[in-house]
Coordinates of N, CA, C and O in Angstrom, one line a residue:
M1 N -10.2 -41.9 -1.6 CA -9.2 -40.9 -1.0 C -9.9 -39.6 -1.1 O -10.0 -38.9 -2.1
T2 N -10.6 -39.0 -0.3 CA -11.4 -37.8 0.1 C -10.2 -36.9 0.7 O -10.4 -35.6 0.7
A3 N -9.4 -37.0 1.0 CA -8.3 -36.0 1.5 C -7.2 -35.2 0.8 O -7.5 -35.0 -0.7
V4 N -8.0 -34.0 1.1 CA -7.4 -32.7 0.4 C -5.9 -32.7 0.3 O -5.1 -32.7 1.6
A5 N -5.2 -32.5 -0.7 CA -3.8 -32.6 -0.6 C -3.6 -30.8 0.0 O -3.9 -30.1 -0.5
E6 N -2.4 -30.9 0.9 CA -1.6 -30.0 1.3 C -1.4 -28.8 0.1 O -0.3 -29.4 -0.5
R7 N -1.8 -27.9 0.1 CA -1.3 -26.8 -1.1 C 0.3 -26.4 -1.1 O 0.6 -26.2 0.1
D8 N 1.0 -26.8 -1.8 CA 2.7 -26.5 -1.8 C 2.6 -25.0 -2.5 O 2.2 -24.8 -3.3
P9 N 2.8 -24.2 -1.4 CA 3.0 -22.3 -1.3 C 4.2 -22.4 -2.8 O 3.2 -21.3 -3.4
G10 N 5.0 -23.0 -3.0 CA 5.9 -22.4 -3.9 C 6.3 -21.1 -3.7 O 6.5 -20.5 -2.4
L11 N 6.9 -20.3 -4.8 CA 7.5 -18.7 -4.2 C 6.2 -18.3 -4.6 O 6.7 -16.9 -4.6
Q12 N 4.7 -18.4 -4.9 CA 3.9 -17.1 -5.1 C 3.7 -16.5 -4.0 O 3.6 -15.4 -4.2
P13 N 3.3 -17.0 -2.9 CA 3.5 -16.4 -1.8 C 4.3 -15.3 -1.2 O 4.4 -13.9 -1.0
E14 N 5.1 -15.6 -1.7 CA 6.7 -15.0 -1.1 C 6.7 -13.5 -2.3 O 7.0 -12.7 -2.0
R15 N 6.3 -13.7 -3.5 CA 6.7 -13.2 -4.7 C 5.4 -11.7 -4.5 O 5.7 -10.8 -4.6
T16 N 4.3 -12.3 -4.0 CA 3.3 -11.3 -3.3 C 3.5 -10.5 -2.4 O 3.3 -9.5 -2.5
R17 N 4.2 -10.9 -1.5 CA 4.5 -10.4 -0.2 C 5.9 -9.1 -0.6 O 5.5 -8.1 -0.1
L18 N 6.6 -9.5 -1.5 CA 7.4 -8.7 -2.0 C 6.7 -7.6 -2.9 O 7.3 -6.6 -2.6
A19 N 6.0 -8.3 -3.7 CA 5.5 -7.2 -4.7 C 5.1 -6.1 -3.5 O 4.5 -4.7 -3.9
W20 N 4.2 -6.3 -2.4 CA 3.5 -5.8 -1.4 C 4.6 -4.6 -0.9 O 4.6 -3.3 -0.9
R21 N 5.6 -5.4 -0.6 CA 6.7 -4.3 0.0 C 7.1 -3.3 -1.1 O 7.4 -2.3 -0.8
R22 N 7.2 -3.6 -2.0 CA 7.8 -2.9 -3.2 C 6.9 -1.7 -3.5 O 7.5 -0.7 -3.5
T23 N 5.5 -1.9 -3.3 CA 4.5 -1.0 -3.6 C 4.7 -0.1 -2.8 O 4.4 1.4 -2.5
T24 N 4.6 -0.8 -1.2 CA 4.8 0.4 0.0 C 5.8 1.3 -0.1 O 6.0 2.4 0.2
L25 N 7.0 0.8 -0.3 CA 8.4 1.5 -0.9 C 8.1 2.8 -1.6 O 8.2 3.7 -1.4
S26 N 7.5 2.3 -2.8 CA 7.3 3.5 -3.5 C 6.2 4.0 -3.1 O 6.7 5.7 -3.6
A27 N 5.3 3.9 -2.3 CA 3.9 4.9 -1.9 C 4.8 5.7 -0.7 O 5.1 7.2 -0.6
T28 N 6.0 5.3 0.3 CA 7.0 6.3 0.7 C 7.6 7.2 0.3 O 7.3 8.3 0.5
V29 N 8.0 6.9 -0.9 CA 9.0 7.8 -1.7 C 8.1 9.0 -2.2 O 8.2 9.9 -2.1
V30 N 6.6 8.5 -2.6 CA 5.9 9.5 -3.3 C 5.6 10.5 -1.8 O 5.8 11.8 -2.4
A31 N 5.2 9.9 -0.5 CA 4.8 10.6 0.5 C 6.2 11.3 0.8 O 6.2 12.9 1.1
L32 N 7.3 11.1 0.8 CA 8.3 11.8 1.2 C 8.7 13.1 0.0 O 8.9 14.5 0.3
L33 N 8.5 12.8 -1.3 CA 8.6 13.8 -2.5 C 7.5 14.8 -2.3 O 7.8 15.9 -2.3
A34 N 6.4 14.3 -1.6 CA 5.3 15.3 -1.5 C 5.5 16.2 -0.4 O 5.3 17.4 -0.4
G35 N 6.3 15.9 0.8 CA 6.4 16.4 1.7 C 7.7 17.5 1.1 O 7.6 18.8 1.9
R36 N 8.5 17.1 0.8 CA 9.7 18.0 0.0 C 9.3 19.1 -0.6 O 9.4 20.4 -0.4
Q37 N 8.3 18.8 -1.8 CA 7.6 19.7 -2.5 C 6.8 20.5 -1.7 O 7.3 22.0 -1.8
A38 N 6.1 20.2 -0.6 CA 5.1 21.2 0.0 C 5.9 21.9 0.6 O 5.5 23.4 0.9
L39 N 7.0 21.4 1.1 CA 7.8 22.4 2.3 C 9.2 23.3 1.2 O 9.1 24.4 2.1
H40 N 9.3 22.8 0.7 CA 10.7 23.7 -0.6 C 9.9 24.6 -1.0 O 10.7 25.9 -1.0
S41 N 8.8 24.7 -1.7 CA 8.1 25.7 -2.6 C 7.7 26.9 -1.6 O 6.8 27.5 -2.3
G42 N 7.8 26.6 -0.3 CA 6.6 27.6 0.7 C 5.5 27.0 0.9 O 4.8 26.2 -0.1
A43 N 5.4 26.9 2.5 CA 4.4 26.1 3.1 C 3.0 27.1 3.0 O 2.9 28.1 3.7
T44 N 2.2 27.0 1.8 CA 0.9 26.9 1.8 C 0.1 26.3 2.7 O 0.1 25.4 2.7
P45 N -1.2 27.0 3.0 CA -2.1 26.5 3.6 C -2.6 25.3 3.0 O -3.1 24.2 3.2
A46 N -3.0 25.2 1.3 CA -3.6 24.1 0.5 C -2.4 23.2 0.3 O -2.4 22.4 0.3
G47 N -1.0 23.6 0.2 CA -0.2 22.6 0.6 C 0.1 22.0 1.5 O 0.4 20.8 1.6
L48 N -0.1 22.7 2.8 CA -0.2 21.7 4.1 C -1.0 20.8 4.4 O -0.9 19.8 4.8
V49 N -2.2 21.0 3.8 CA -3.6 20.1 3.7 C -2.9 19.1 2.8 O -3.5 17.9 3.2
A50 N -2.7 19.4 1.6 CA -2.6 18.3 0.8 C -1.4 17.4 1.2 O -1.4 16.0 1.1
L51 N -0.6 18.2 1.9 CA 0.5 17.0 2.4 C -0.1 16.1 3.6 O 0.3 14.6 3.6
A52 N -0.7 17.0 4.2 CA -1.3 16.1 5.7 C -2.5 14.9 5.2 O -2.7 13.8 5.4
L53 N -3.0 15.1 4.0 CA -4.1 14.4 2.9 C -3.2 12.9 2.5 O -3.6 11.9 2.7
T54 N -1.9 13.4 2.2 CA -1.0 12.4 1.7 C -0.7 11.5 2.6 O -0.6 10.3 2.0
V55 N -0.2 12.1 3.8 CA 0.4 11.2 4.9 C -0.6 10.3 5.3 O -0.3 8.9 5.7
A56 N -1.9 10.7 5.3 CA -3.0 9.8 5.6 C -3.3 8.8 4.6 O -3.6 7.8 5.2
A57 N -3.4 9.2 3.5 CA -3.4 7.9 2.7 C -2.3 7.1 2.7 O -2.4 5.7 2.3
W58 N -0.9 7.4 2.7 CA 0.2 6.3 3.1 C 0.0 5.5 4.2 O -0.1 4.5 4.0
L59 N -0.5 6.1 5.0 CA -0.6 5.4 6.5 C -1.9 4.5 6.1 O -1.6 3.2 6.9
G60 N -2.9 4.9 5.4 CA -4.1 3.9 4.7 C -2.9 2.8 4.4 O -3.6 1.5 4.1
F61 N -2.7 2.9 3.1 CA -1.9 2.3 2.2 C -1.2 1.5 3.1 O -1.1 0.0 3.1
L62 N -0.2 2.0 4.0 CA 0.7 1.0 4.7 C 0.2 0.2 5.4 O 0.4 -0.9 5.9
A63 N -1.2 0.6 6.0 CA -2.3 -0.6 7.0 C -2.6 -1.8 6.0 O -2.6 -2.9 6.5
V64 N -3.0 -1.5 4.9 CA -3.5 -2.4 4.0 C -2.4 -3.3 3.8 O -2.2 -4.5 3.6
A65 N -1.2 -2.8 3.2 CA -0.4 -3.6 2.6 C 0.4 -4.2 4.1 O 0.7 -5.6 3.7
H66 N 0.5 -4.2 5.2 CA 0.7 -4.6 6.3 C 0.0 -6.0 6.5 O 0.8 -7.0 6.8
R67 N -1.3 -5.7 6.7 CA -2.2 -6.6 7.0 C -2.3 -7.9 5.7 O -2.0 -9.1 6.3
R68 N -1.8 -7.3 4.9 CA -2.0 -8.1 3.0 C -0.4 -9.3 3.4 O -0.5 -10.5 3.4
V69 N 0.4 -8.7 4.0 CA 1.6 -9.3 3.9 C 1.8 -10.3 5.1 O 2.4 -11.4 4.8
Q70 N 1.3 -9.6 6.7 CA 0.9 -10.9 7.6 C -0.1 -11.9 6.8 O 0.5 -12.9 7.4
R71 N -1.0 -11.7 6.2 CA -1.8 -12.9 5.9 C -1.4 -13.5 5.1 O -1.6 -15.0 4.8
M72 N -0.2 -13.3 4.0 CA 0.4 -14.2 2.9 C 1.2 -15.3 3.8 O 2.0 -16.1 3.4
A73 N 1.3 -15.2 4.9 CA 2.1 -16.1 5.6 C 1.7 -17.2 5.8 O 2.6 -18.2 6.1
V74 N 0.7 -17.6 5.6 CA 0.3 -19.3 5.6 C 0.5 -20.3 4.6 O 0.5 -19.4 3.4
A75 N -0.2 -21.2 4.5 CA 0.1 -22.1 3.2 C -1.2 -21.6 2.2 O -1.0 -21.7 1.0
R76 N -2.3 -21.4 2.9 CA -3.4 -20.8 2.0 C -4.0 -19.4 2.2 O -5.1 -19.7 3.1
P77 N -3.4 -18.7 2.4 CA -3.7 -17.4 2.4 C -5.0 -17.2 2.0 O -5.4 -17.3 0.7
E78 N -6.0 -16.0 2.3 CA -7.1 -15.3 2.1 C -7.1 -15.0 1.1 O -6.2 -13.9 0.7
P79 N -8.2 -14.1 -0.2 CA -8.0 -14.0 -0.8 C -8.2 -12.4 -0.3 O -8.7 -12.0 0.6
L80 N -7.8 -11.1 -0.9 CA -7.9 -9.9 -0.7 C -9.0 -9.3 -0.5 O -9.9 -9.8 -1.8
A81 N -9.6 -8.8 0.5 CA -11.0 -8.7 0.5 C -11.6 -7.5 -0.2 O -10.4 -6.4 -0.6
P82 N -12.5 -7.4 -1.3 CA -12.9 -6.4 -2.0 C -12.5 -4.7 -1.0 O -12.2 -3.8 -1.8
R83 N -13.1 -4.8 0.3 CA -12.7 -3.4 0.9 C -11.6 -3.0 0.7 O -11.1 -1.8 0.7
R84 N -10.2 -3.8 1.1 CA -8.8 -3.6 1.3 C -8.8 -3.2 0.1 O -7.6 -2.1 -0.1
A85 N -9.1 -3.8 -1.1 CA -8.6 -3.6 -2.5 C -8.9 -2.0 -2.7 O -8.4 -1.5 -3.5
L86 N -10.3 -1.8 -2.7 CA -10.5 -0.5 -2.9 C -9.9 0.4 -1.6 O -9.8 1.5 -2.7
T87 N -9.7 0.5 -0.5 CA -8.9 1.0 0.1 C -7.4 1.5 -0.7 O -7.0 2.3 -0.6
A88 N -6.8 0.4 -1.0 CA -5.5 0.2 -1.7 C -5.4 1.2 -2.6 O -4.7 2.0 -3.2
A89 N -6.5 1.2 -3.5 CA -6.7 1.9 -5.0 C -7.3 3.4 -4.5 O -6.4 3.9 -5.5
L90 N -8.0 3.8 -3.6 CA -8.3 4.9 -3.2 C -7.1 5.8 -3.0 O -7.0 6.8 -3.2
C91 N -6.2 4.7 -1.9 CA -5.1 5.7 -1.4 C -4.5 6.1 -2.6 O -3.6 6.8 -2.5
T92 N -4.2 5.0 -3.4 CA -2.8 5.1 -5.0 C -3.8 6.5 -5.4 O -2.9 7.4 -5.8
V93 N -4.8 6.5 -5.9 CA -5.4 7.7 -6.8 C -5.4 8.7 -5.8 O -5.2 9.8 -6.3
A94 N -5.4 9.0 -4.7 CA -5.6 10.0 -3.5 C -4.1 10.6 -3.9 O -3.7 12.1 -3.8
F95 N -3.4 9.9 -3.9 CA -1.7 10.3 -4.4 C -1.8 11.4 -5.4 O -0.9 12.1 -5.3
A96 N -2.1 10.9 -6.4 CA -2.3 11.9 -7.7 C -2.7 12.9 -7.5 O -2.7 13.9 -7.9
V97 N -4.3 12.5 -7.3 CA -4.9 14.2 -6.9 C -4.3 15.0 -5.6 O -4.4 16.1 -6.0
F98 N -3.8 14.7 -4.4 CA -3.2 15.5 -3.8 C -1.7 16.2 -4.4 O -1.2 17.1 -4.2
A99 N -1.2 15.7 -5.2 CA 0.3 15.9 -5.8 C -0.3 16.8 -7.0 O 0.1 18.3 -6.8
V100 N -1.5 16.8 -7.7 CA -1.7 17.8 -8.4 C -2.3 19.3 -7.4 O -2.1 20.3 -7.8
A101 N -2.9 18.8 -6.4 CA -3.3 20.1 -5.6 C -2.4 20.7 -4.9 O -2.0 21.8 -4.7
M102 N -1.0 20.0 -4.5 CA 0.2 21.1 -4.1 C 0.7 21.9 -5.2 O 1.7 22.7 -4.7
L103 N 0.5 21.7 -6.4 CA 0.9 22.2 -7.6 C 0.3 24.2 -7.4 O 0.7 24.4 -8.1
F104 N -0.8 24.2 -6.9 CA -1.2 25.1 -7.0 C -1.8 25.8 -5.6 O -1.4 25.5 -4.9

């Protein structure tokens, strides 16, 4: 018996997809609040640059999350590539850095 048993995906891929969606929703809220903060307190050049960079970081995170959710649809999903994990982490750190930049 050398046949490999097909993996029963169970609920783990579904939980992972939901986690990526929740994280994307949180990133969207952060980007919207950043936009509100930048425009509400007066549009300074530094605030607008920070807002533009926040939107770019949000789009980068959205791309990584969307691709990961798509990859989780198979019975044996591939592990998250280190480059994509690094991109998601850098986008998250960028949100914090740009938030501090908008305060000044």
